[in-house]
Structure formats: C-alpha cells, structure tokens
C-alpha cells in the first residue's frame, strides 16, 4: 500500500467539543504557582479533525462554540487548517469552554475546567447539520459529549444518522474524570454506547478504568470486545499499541522520541488511522496492511509529543514518513 497517496478524499466527520487549554508558561508548577498562561486550542474531536487534514485528508467538525472571541478564534483555526466548519453552531448565551491544564514535574497533566455550562454542552439535536453527517464515510466521537443534555441527545442522534447512512463509527472515550459527576456515572455512560462503534481506541489508563482490572493484557482488553466491533486498539504510550480484530491480534512498537508534551498524541494517532482507512476499509481485515497503518499512526502520535500543544504539533505526511524511514 502506498502510504504517500496524498491522503483521502472521503469525508471524516468529528463530533464533540472544541475548547481552549490555558497552559502555564512554566512547566512543573501548580496552577496557583503559574506566573502566566498560553492559549492552546484543543478538544479531542477537533484535534482529530485537524490531524486528518494535516495529513491530506478531508474532515469536518460538528459542535457548538460560544458566540464570543474565543469561539470565533477556534472556528478560524479549524478553517485555517482546512477543516469544514459547516457543522459548527454558535451559542449567544454561553461561553466557549476553557480548561486550565498544568504539566506536573512528572509530565502528567492536571485539569481545571470552566464549563457551567459551556456552549459545547448546549448543542441540540435540532441544530445538527444532518446533510453533513450523512455524507461522512467515518463518524468519530468521544464521551465528553455524553455528560449532559441537550448535547447527549445531539450526540445520540448524530451517531444514529451517520450509522444509518453507512458511516464507519469511531469511538475514543477520552476519559476526563473531573468532568463527570462520579466515576460510576462515567463508566456507565461511556459503556452505554459501546456496542454501536466499529472502531474503538482506549488508552492503557482507560482500559484499567473501564474494566476495573490492573492488568494491561489481551485477556483484559478482550473483555471490551463486542460482536460488531471491527477493530479494538489499546494505546500504551511509549510502549506502542495493541490491536484486536475478529481474526487476529498483535502489537506495534512505539517510536522513541524526545517527549515534551503528550497533549494530542492519542488524537493524532486516531486521525492518522482514520485518514488511512477511510477509502480502504479492507485494511481492517488484512493484518500486514493494518500493521503498516498502525505503525504510521504510532509515528504520528510520537511526533505530536515532541512539541508543546496539540494542534501545532500535529504532523504532515512527509514528517511521518521521515521518522519511519529513520527507524
């Protein structure tokens, strides 16, 4: 398979939240100690859409922003990056979501969210651009949009409309525990739509959370399998990823790079995978080709960790191919 085929031309629609992360100018300090903050646009579904276009694919974002300076700034960033904004709504009454993120000395992140309620939570089923959603070959989403109504109903409707129109459904729960009323509620809601997805990607941490197991092994991962699933992925950070399909399973090693900030690495990985399979879903049944695509996706994730912030760090096809060649 030629990986350098200039990307896909079938549409990948990403549904959910886009927000601004405020990141301290100094790392390894608490939010209270931070002398200042930099604006970093983010939100997993938006990152995935931009990851796709950065690689030459075609993507649209569906969600709601505040009708405020930050909301229009975010819509502008999507546009600059070639992501269709035909699915964006603006809310006059609510603000664009903000998150203050601190990178602790050990590189782990802590979040403090401003969403009471933020515009993304107020997307209604009636506001959905159904024509856009129906034109998706792949429909990708997370779980943050399941936390509260009316956004939850909008999520359920969009997912159903996409599925009815024949789209491949891609799910990355992207657990953010502080946003949920409780861990139990998070687990229950994340699992409530589990059996709808064709592709599911979880991190090692999410695997432990969802299964209640402290083992990151095949047996634990396969408790998350459902009969309609085409591909289950467990990402393992610097250890690469494990993959499971009906007929085969295996693992792909990570690329070793100098990590600065892990933000957006998982989104970059997902965007790369979706970009490579949107026009050739038979890859999901061909282990050799799938492994090649997952290696490409791992390289994307790795490159994303070498720069601060998610969106500026998302790689182009040539950067990825250079890293793969050099290994």
Coordinates of C-alpha atoms in Angstrom, one line a residue:
X1 CA 0.0 0.0 0.0
X2 CA 1.4 3.4 -0.9
X3 CA 1.1 5.4 2.3
X4 CA 2.1 8.6 0.5
X5 CA -1.1 8.8 -1.6
X6 CA -1.8 12.4 -0.7
X7 CA -4.4 11.4 1.8
X8 CA -8.1 10.5 1.5
X9 CA -10.9 12.4 -0.2
X10 CA -13.8 10.8 1.6
X11 CA -15.1 12.8 4.5
X12 CA -14.3 12.1 8.1
X13 CA -16.7 13.9 10.5
X14 CA -15.6 14.5 14.0
X15 CA -18.2 15.3 16.6
X16 CA -17.9 16.9 20.1
X17 CA -16.1 19.7 21.9
X18 CA -13.5 22.2 21.0
X19 CA -12.1 24.4 23.7
X20 CA -9.1 26.4 24.8
X21 CA -6.5 25.0 27.1
X22 CA -4.6 27.5 29.2
X23 CA -1.2 26.1 29.8
X24 CA 1.3 27.6 32.3
X25 CA 4.3 29.3 30.7
X26 CA 6.5 27.3 33.2
X27 CA 6.2 23.6 33.4
X28 CA 6.2 21.6 36.7
X29 CA 4.2 24.1 38.7
X30 CA 0.7 24.1 40.1
X31 CA -2.0 26.3 38.5
X32 CA -1.8 28.6 41.6
X33 CA 2.0 29.0 41.2
X34 CA 2.0 29.6 37.4
X35 CA 3.2 33.0 36.6
X36 CA 1.3 33.2 33.3
X37 CA -0.6 31.1 30.7
X38 CA -0.5 30.5 27.0
X39 CA -3.7 29.8 25.0
X40 CA -3.7 26.4 23.3
X41 CA -6.7 25.5 21.2
X42 CA -7.8 21.9 21.8
X43 CA -10.6 19.4 22.4
X44 CA -10.0 15.9 21.3
X45 CA -12.6 15.7 18.4
X46 CA -11.3 19.0 16.9
X47 CA -7.7 17.7 17.2
X48 CA -8.6 14.6 15.3
X49 CA -10.2 16.6 12.5
X50 CA -7.1 18.7 12.1
X51 CA -4.8 15.7 12.4
X52 CA -6.7 14.3 9.3
X53 CA -6.4 17.5 7.2
X54 CA -2.8 17.9 8.2
X55 CA -2.2 14.5 6.6
X56 CA -4.0 15.5 3.4
X57 CA -7.4 14.0 4.3
X58 CA -10.8 15.6 4.3
X59 CA -12.5 16.4 7.6
X60 CA -15.4 18.4 9.1
X61 CA -16.1 19.3 12.8
X62 CA -19.6 19.2 14.3
X63 CA -20.1 21.0 17.6
X64 CA -21.0 24.3 19.3
X65 CA -18.9 27.2 20.3
X66 CA -19.6 30.4 22.2
X67 CA -20.5 33.4 20.1
X68 CA -17.5 35.1 21.7
X69 CA -13.9 36.0 20.7
X70 CA -12.6 32.6 21.7
X71 CA -15.4 30.7 19.8
X72 CA -14.7 32.7 16.6
X73 CA -10.9 32.2 17.1
X74 CA -11.5 28.4 17.3
X75 CA -13.7 28.4 14.2
X76 CA -10.9 30.3 12.5
X77 CA -8.3 27.7 13.5
X78 CA -10.4 24.9 12.0
X79 CA -10.8 26.9 8.8
X80 CA -7.1 27.8 8.5
X81 CA -6.4 24.1 8.9
X82 CA -8.8 23.1 6.1
X83 CA -11.5 21.6 8.3
X84 CA -15.0 22.2 7.2
X85 CA -17.0 24.4 9.6
X86 CA -20.4 23.5 8.1
X87 CA -21.3 21.7 11.3
X88 CA -20.4 24.5 13.7
X89 CA -23.1 26.3 15.7
X90 CA -22.6 29.4 17.9
X91 CA -24.4 30.0 21.2
X92 CA -25.2 33.6 22.1
X93 CA -25.8 32.8 25.8
X94 CA -22.9 30.5 26.8
X95 CA -19.2 30.8 26.7
X96 CA -16.7 28.7 24.8
X97 CA -15.3 26.1 27.2
X98 CA -11.9 26.7 28.8
X99 CA -9.5 24.3 30.6
X100 CA -6.6 25.3 32.7
X101 CA -4.0 22.5 32.3
X102 CA -0.9 22.0 34.4
X103 CA 2.0 19.8 33.4
X104 CA 3.4 18.5 36.7
X105 CA 7.1 17.8 37.1
X106 CA 6.5 14.2 36.2
X107 CA 4.9 15.2 32.9
X108 CA 1.4 14.2 33.9
X109 CA -1.5 16.6 33.4
X110 CA -4.0 18.1 35.8
X111 CA -7.1 19.8 34.6
X112 CA -9.4 22.6 35.9
X113 CA -12.4 23.1 33.7
X114 CA -14.6 26.2 33.2
X115 CA -17.9 24.8 31.8
X116 CA -21.0 26.0 33.7
X117 CA -22.5 25.4 31.2
X118 CA -20.2 25.9 28.2
X119 CA -21.5 26.3 24.6
X120 CA -20.5 22.7 23.5
X121 CA -22.8 21.2 26.2
X122 CA -25.8 23.1 24.7
X123 CA -25.8 21.6 21.2
X124 CA -29.3 20.4 20.5
X125 CA -30.4 17.6 18.1
X126 CA -32.3 20.2 16.0
X127 CA -29.1 22.2 15.4
X128 CA -27.3 19.3 13.7
X129 CA -26.3 19.6 10.1
X130 CA -27.7 16.2 9.1
X131 CA -26.7 16.5 5.4
X132 CA -23.1 16.9 6.5
X133 CA -23.3 14.0 8.9
X134 CA -24.9 11.8 6.3
X135 CA -22.0 12.5 3.9
X136 CA -19.5 11.1 6.4
X137 CA -17.6 7.9 5.4
X138 CA -16.3 7.9 9.0
X139 CA -18.0 9.4 12.0
X140 CA -15.7 10.0 15.0
X141 CA -16.7 10.9 18.6
X142 CA -15.7 10.8 22.3
X143 CA -17.6 10.6 25.5
X144 CA -17.5 14.2 26.9
X145 CA -20.5 15.0 24.7
X146 CA -22.4 12.3 26.7
X147 CA -22.1 14.0 30.0
X148 CA -25.1 16.4 29.9
X149 CA -28.3 17.2 28.0
X150 CA -29.0 18.5 25.4
X151 CA -25.6 17.6 24.0
X152 CA -26.1 13.9 24.9
X153 CA -29.3 13.7 22.7
X154 CA -27.5 15.5 19.9
X155 CA -24.6 13.0 20.1
X156 CA -27.0 10.0 20.1
X157 CA -28.9 11.4 17.1
X158 CA -25.8 12.3 15.1
X159 CA -24.4 8.8 15.7
X160 CA -27.6 7.1 14.6
X161 CA -27.9 9.3 11.4
X162 CA -24.3 8.6 10.5
X163 CA -24.7 4.9 11.1
X164 CA -27.9 4.7 9.1
X165 CA -26.1 6.5 6.2
X166 CA -23.5 3.8 6.2
X167 CA -20.6 5.5 8.0
X168 CA -18.0 3.6 10.0
X169 CA -18.3 4.7 13.6
X170 CA -15.1 5.5 15.5
X171 CA -15.0 6.0 19.3
X172 CA -12.3 7.3 21.6
X173 CA -13.8 7.7 25.1
X174 CA -11.1 10.2 26.0
X175 CA -11.8 9.9 29.7
X176 CA -11.8 13.2 31.7
X177 CA -12.9 12.2 35.1
X178 CA -13.2 15.7 36.6
X179 CA -16.0 16.5 34.1
X180 CA -18.2 13.6 35.3
X181 CA -20.5 13.7 38.4
X182 CA -18.9 10.4 39.5
X183 CA -16.6 7.6 38.3
X184 CA -19.6 5.2 38.2
X185 CA -21.6 7.6 36.0
X186 CA -18.6 8.0 33.7
X187 CA -18.1 4.2 33.4
X188 CA -21.8 3.7 32.8
X189 CA -22.3 6.4 30.2
X190 CA -19.1 5.6 28.3
X191 CA -20.2 1.9 28.1
X192 CA -23.8 2.9 27.2
X193 CA -22.8 3.4 23.5
X194 CA -20.0 0.8 23.4
X195 CA -21.7 -1.7 21.1
X196 CA -22.5 0.9 18.4
X197 CA -18.9 1.6 17.4
X198 CA -17.0 -0.2 14.6
X199 CA -13.6 1.0 15.9
X200 CA -12.7 1.8 19.5
X201 CA -9.4 3.2 20.8
X202 CA -8.7 3.2 24.5
X203 CA -5.5 4.1 26.4
X204 CA -4.0 1.8 29.0
X205 CA -5.4 4.1 31.7
X206 CA -8.9 3.9 30.2
X207 CA -8.6 0.1 29.9
X208 CA -7.9 -0.1 33.6
X209 CA -10.7 2.3 34.4
X210 CA -13.4 0.6 32.2
X211 CA -12.5 -3.0 33.2
X212 CA -11.6 -2.5 36.9
X213 CA -8.5 -4.6 36.2
X214 CA -4.9 -3.5 36.9
X215 CA -3.6 -5.8 34.1
X216 CA -3.0 -4.4 30.6
X217 CA -3.1 -7.8 28.9
X218 CA -5.0 -9.4 26.0
X219 CA -7.5 -11.1 28.3
X220 CA -8.4 -7.8 29.9
X221 CA -8.7 -6.0 26.6
X222 CA -10.9 -8.6 25.1
X223 CA -13.5 -8.2 27.9
X224 CA -14.2 -4.9 26.0
X225 CA -14.8 -6.7 22.7
X226 CA -18.3 -6.7 21.2
X227 CA -19.6 -8.7 18.3
X228 CA -20.0 -5.8 15.8
X229 CA -16.5 -4.4 16.5
X230 CA -14.1 -4.3 13.6
X231 CA -11.0 -3.1 15.5
X232 CA -10.1 -2.5 19.2
X233 CA -7.0 -0.6 19.9
X234 CA -5.2 -0.2 23.2
X235 CA -2.6 2.6 23.2
X236 CA 0.4 2.1 25.6
X237 CA 2.2 5.4 25.4
X238 CA 5.9 4.8 24.9
X239 CA 5.2 1.0 24.5
X240 CA 3.2 1.4 21.3
X241 CA -0.2 -0.2 20.9
X242 CA -2.0 -3.5 20.9
X243 CA -4.7 -4.3 18.2
X244 CA -7.5 -6.8 18.2
X245 CA -9.9 -7.8 15.4
X246 CA -12.2 -10.8 14.9
X247 CA -9.4 -12.8 13.2
X248 CA -6.1 -11.6 14.5
X249 CA -4.4 -9.6 17.2
X250 CA -0.9 -8.2 17.8
X251 CA 1.1 -5.2 18.8
X252 CA 3.1 -2.4 17.2
X253 CA 6.1 -0.9 18.8
X254 CA 6.4 2.8 19.6
X255 CA 8.9 5.3 18.1
X256 CA 11.4 6.7 20.6
X257 CA 11.5 10.5 20.5
X258 CA 12.2 13.2 23.0
X259 CA 8.8 13.9 24.6
X260 CA 8.0 17.4 25.6
X261 CA 4.2 17.3 25.9
X262 CA 1.9 14.3 25.4
X263 CA -1.2 16.5 24.6
X264 CA -2.9 15.4 21.4
X265 CA -0.8 12.3 20.8
X266 CA -3.8 10.0 21.0
X267 CA -5.8 12.3 18.8
X268 CA -3.0 12.4 16.2
X269 CA -2.9 8.5 16.3
X270 CA -6.6 8.3 15.7
X271 CA -6.6 10.9 12.9
X272 CA -3.8 9.1 11.1
X273 CA -5.6 5.7 11.4
X274 CA -8.9 7.1 10.1
X275 CA -7.2 9.0 7.3
X276 CA -5.6 5.8 6.1
X277 CA -8.7 3.6 6.2
X278 CA -11.5 5.9 5.2
X279 CA -11.0 5.0 1.5
X280 CA -9.9 1.4 2.0
X281 CA -11.7 -0.3 4.9
X282 CA -10.5 -3.7 3.7
X283 CA -7.3 -2.8 5.6
X284 CA -9.1 -3.7 8.8
X285 CA -9.2 -7.4 7.6
X286 CA -5.6 -7.5 6.3
X287 CA -3.1 -7.8 9.2
X288 CA 0.0 -6.9 7.2
X289 CA -1.5 -3.7 5.9
X290 CA -3.2 -2.8 9.2
X291 CA 0.2 -3.1 11.0
X292 CA 1.7 -0.7 8.4
X293 CA -1.1 1.8 9.1
X294 CA -0.8 1.4 12.8
X295 CA 3.0 2.0 12.6
X296 CA 2.2 5.2 10.6
X297 CA -0.3 6.2 13.3
X298 CA 2.2 5.5 16.1
X299 CA 4.8 7.7 14.3
X300 CA 2.1 10.5 14.1
X301 CA 1.5 10.2 17.9
X302 CA 5.2 10.2 18.6
X303 CA 5.9 13.3 16.6
X304 CA 3.0 15.1 18.3
X305 CA 4.7 14.6 21.7
X306 CA 7.9 16.4 20.6
X307 CA 6.3 19.9 20.6
X308 CA 4.2 21.8 23.1
X309 CA 0.4 22.0 22.4
X310 CA -1.6 19.6 20.3
X311 CA -2.5 21.4 17.1
X312 CA 0.9 23.0 16.3
X313 CA 2.5 19.6 16.9
X314 CA 0.2 17.5 14.5
X315 CA 2.5 16.2 11.7
X316 CA 2.3 16.2 8.0
X317 CA 2.7 13.1 5.9
X318 CA 6.3 13.8 5.0
X319 CA 7.3 14.3 8.6
X320 CA 5.8 11.0 9.5
X321 CA 7.5 9.2 6.5
X322 CA 10.8 10.7 7.6
X323 CA 10.5 9.3 11.1
X324 CA 9.5 5.9 9.8
X325 CA 12.5 5.9 7.3
X326 CA 14.9 6.9 10.1
X327 CA 13.9 3.9 12.2

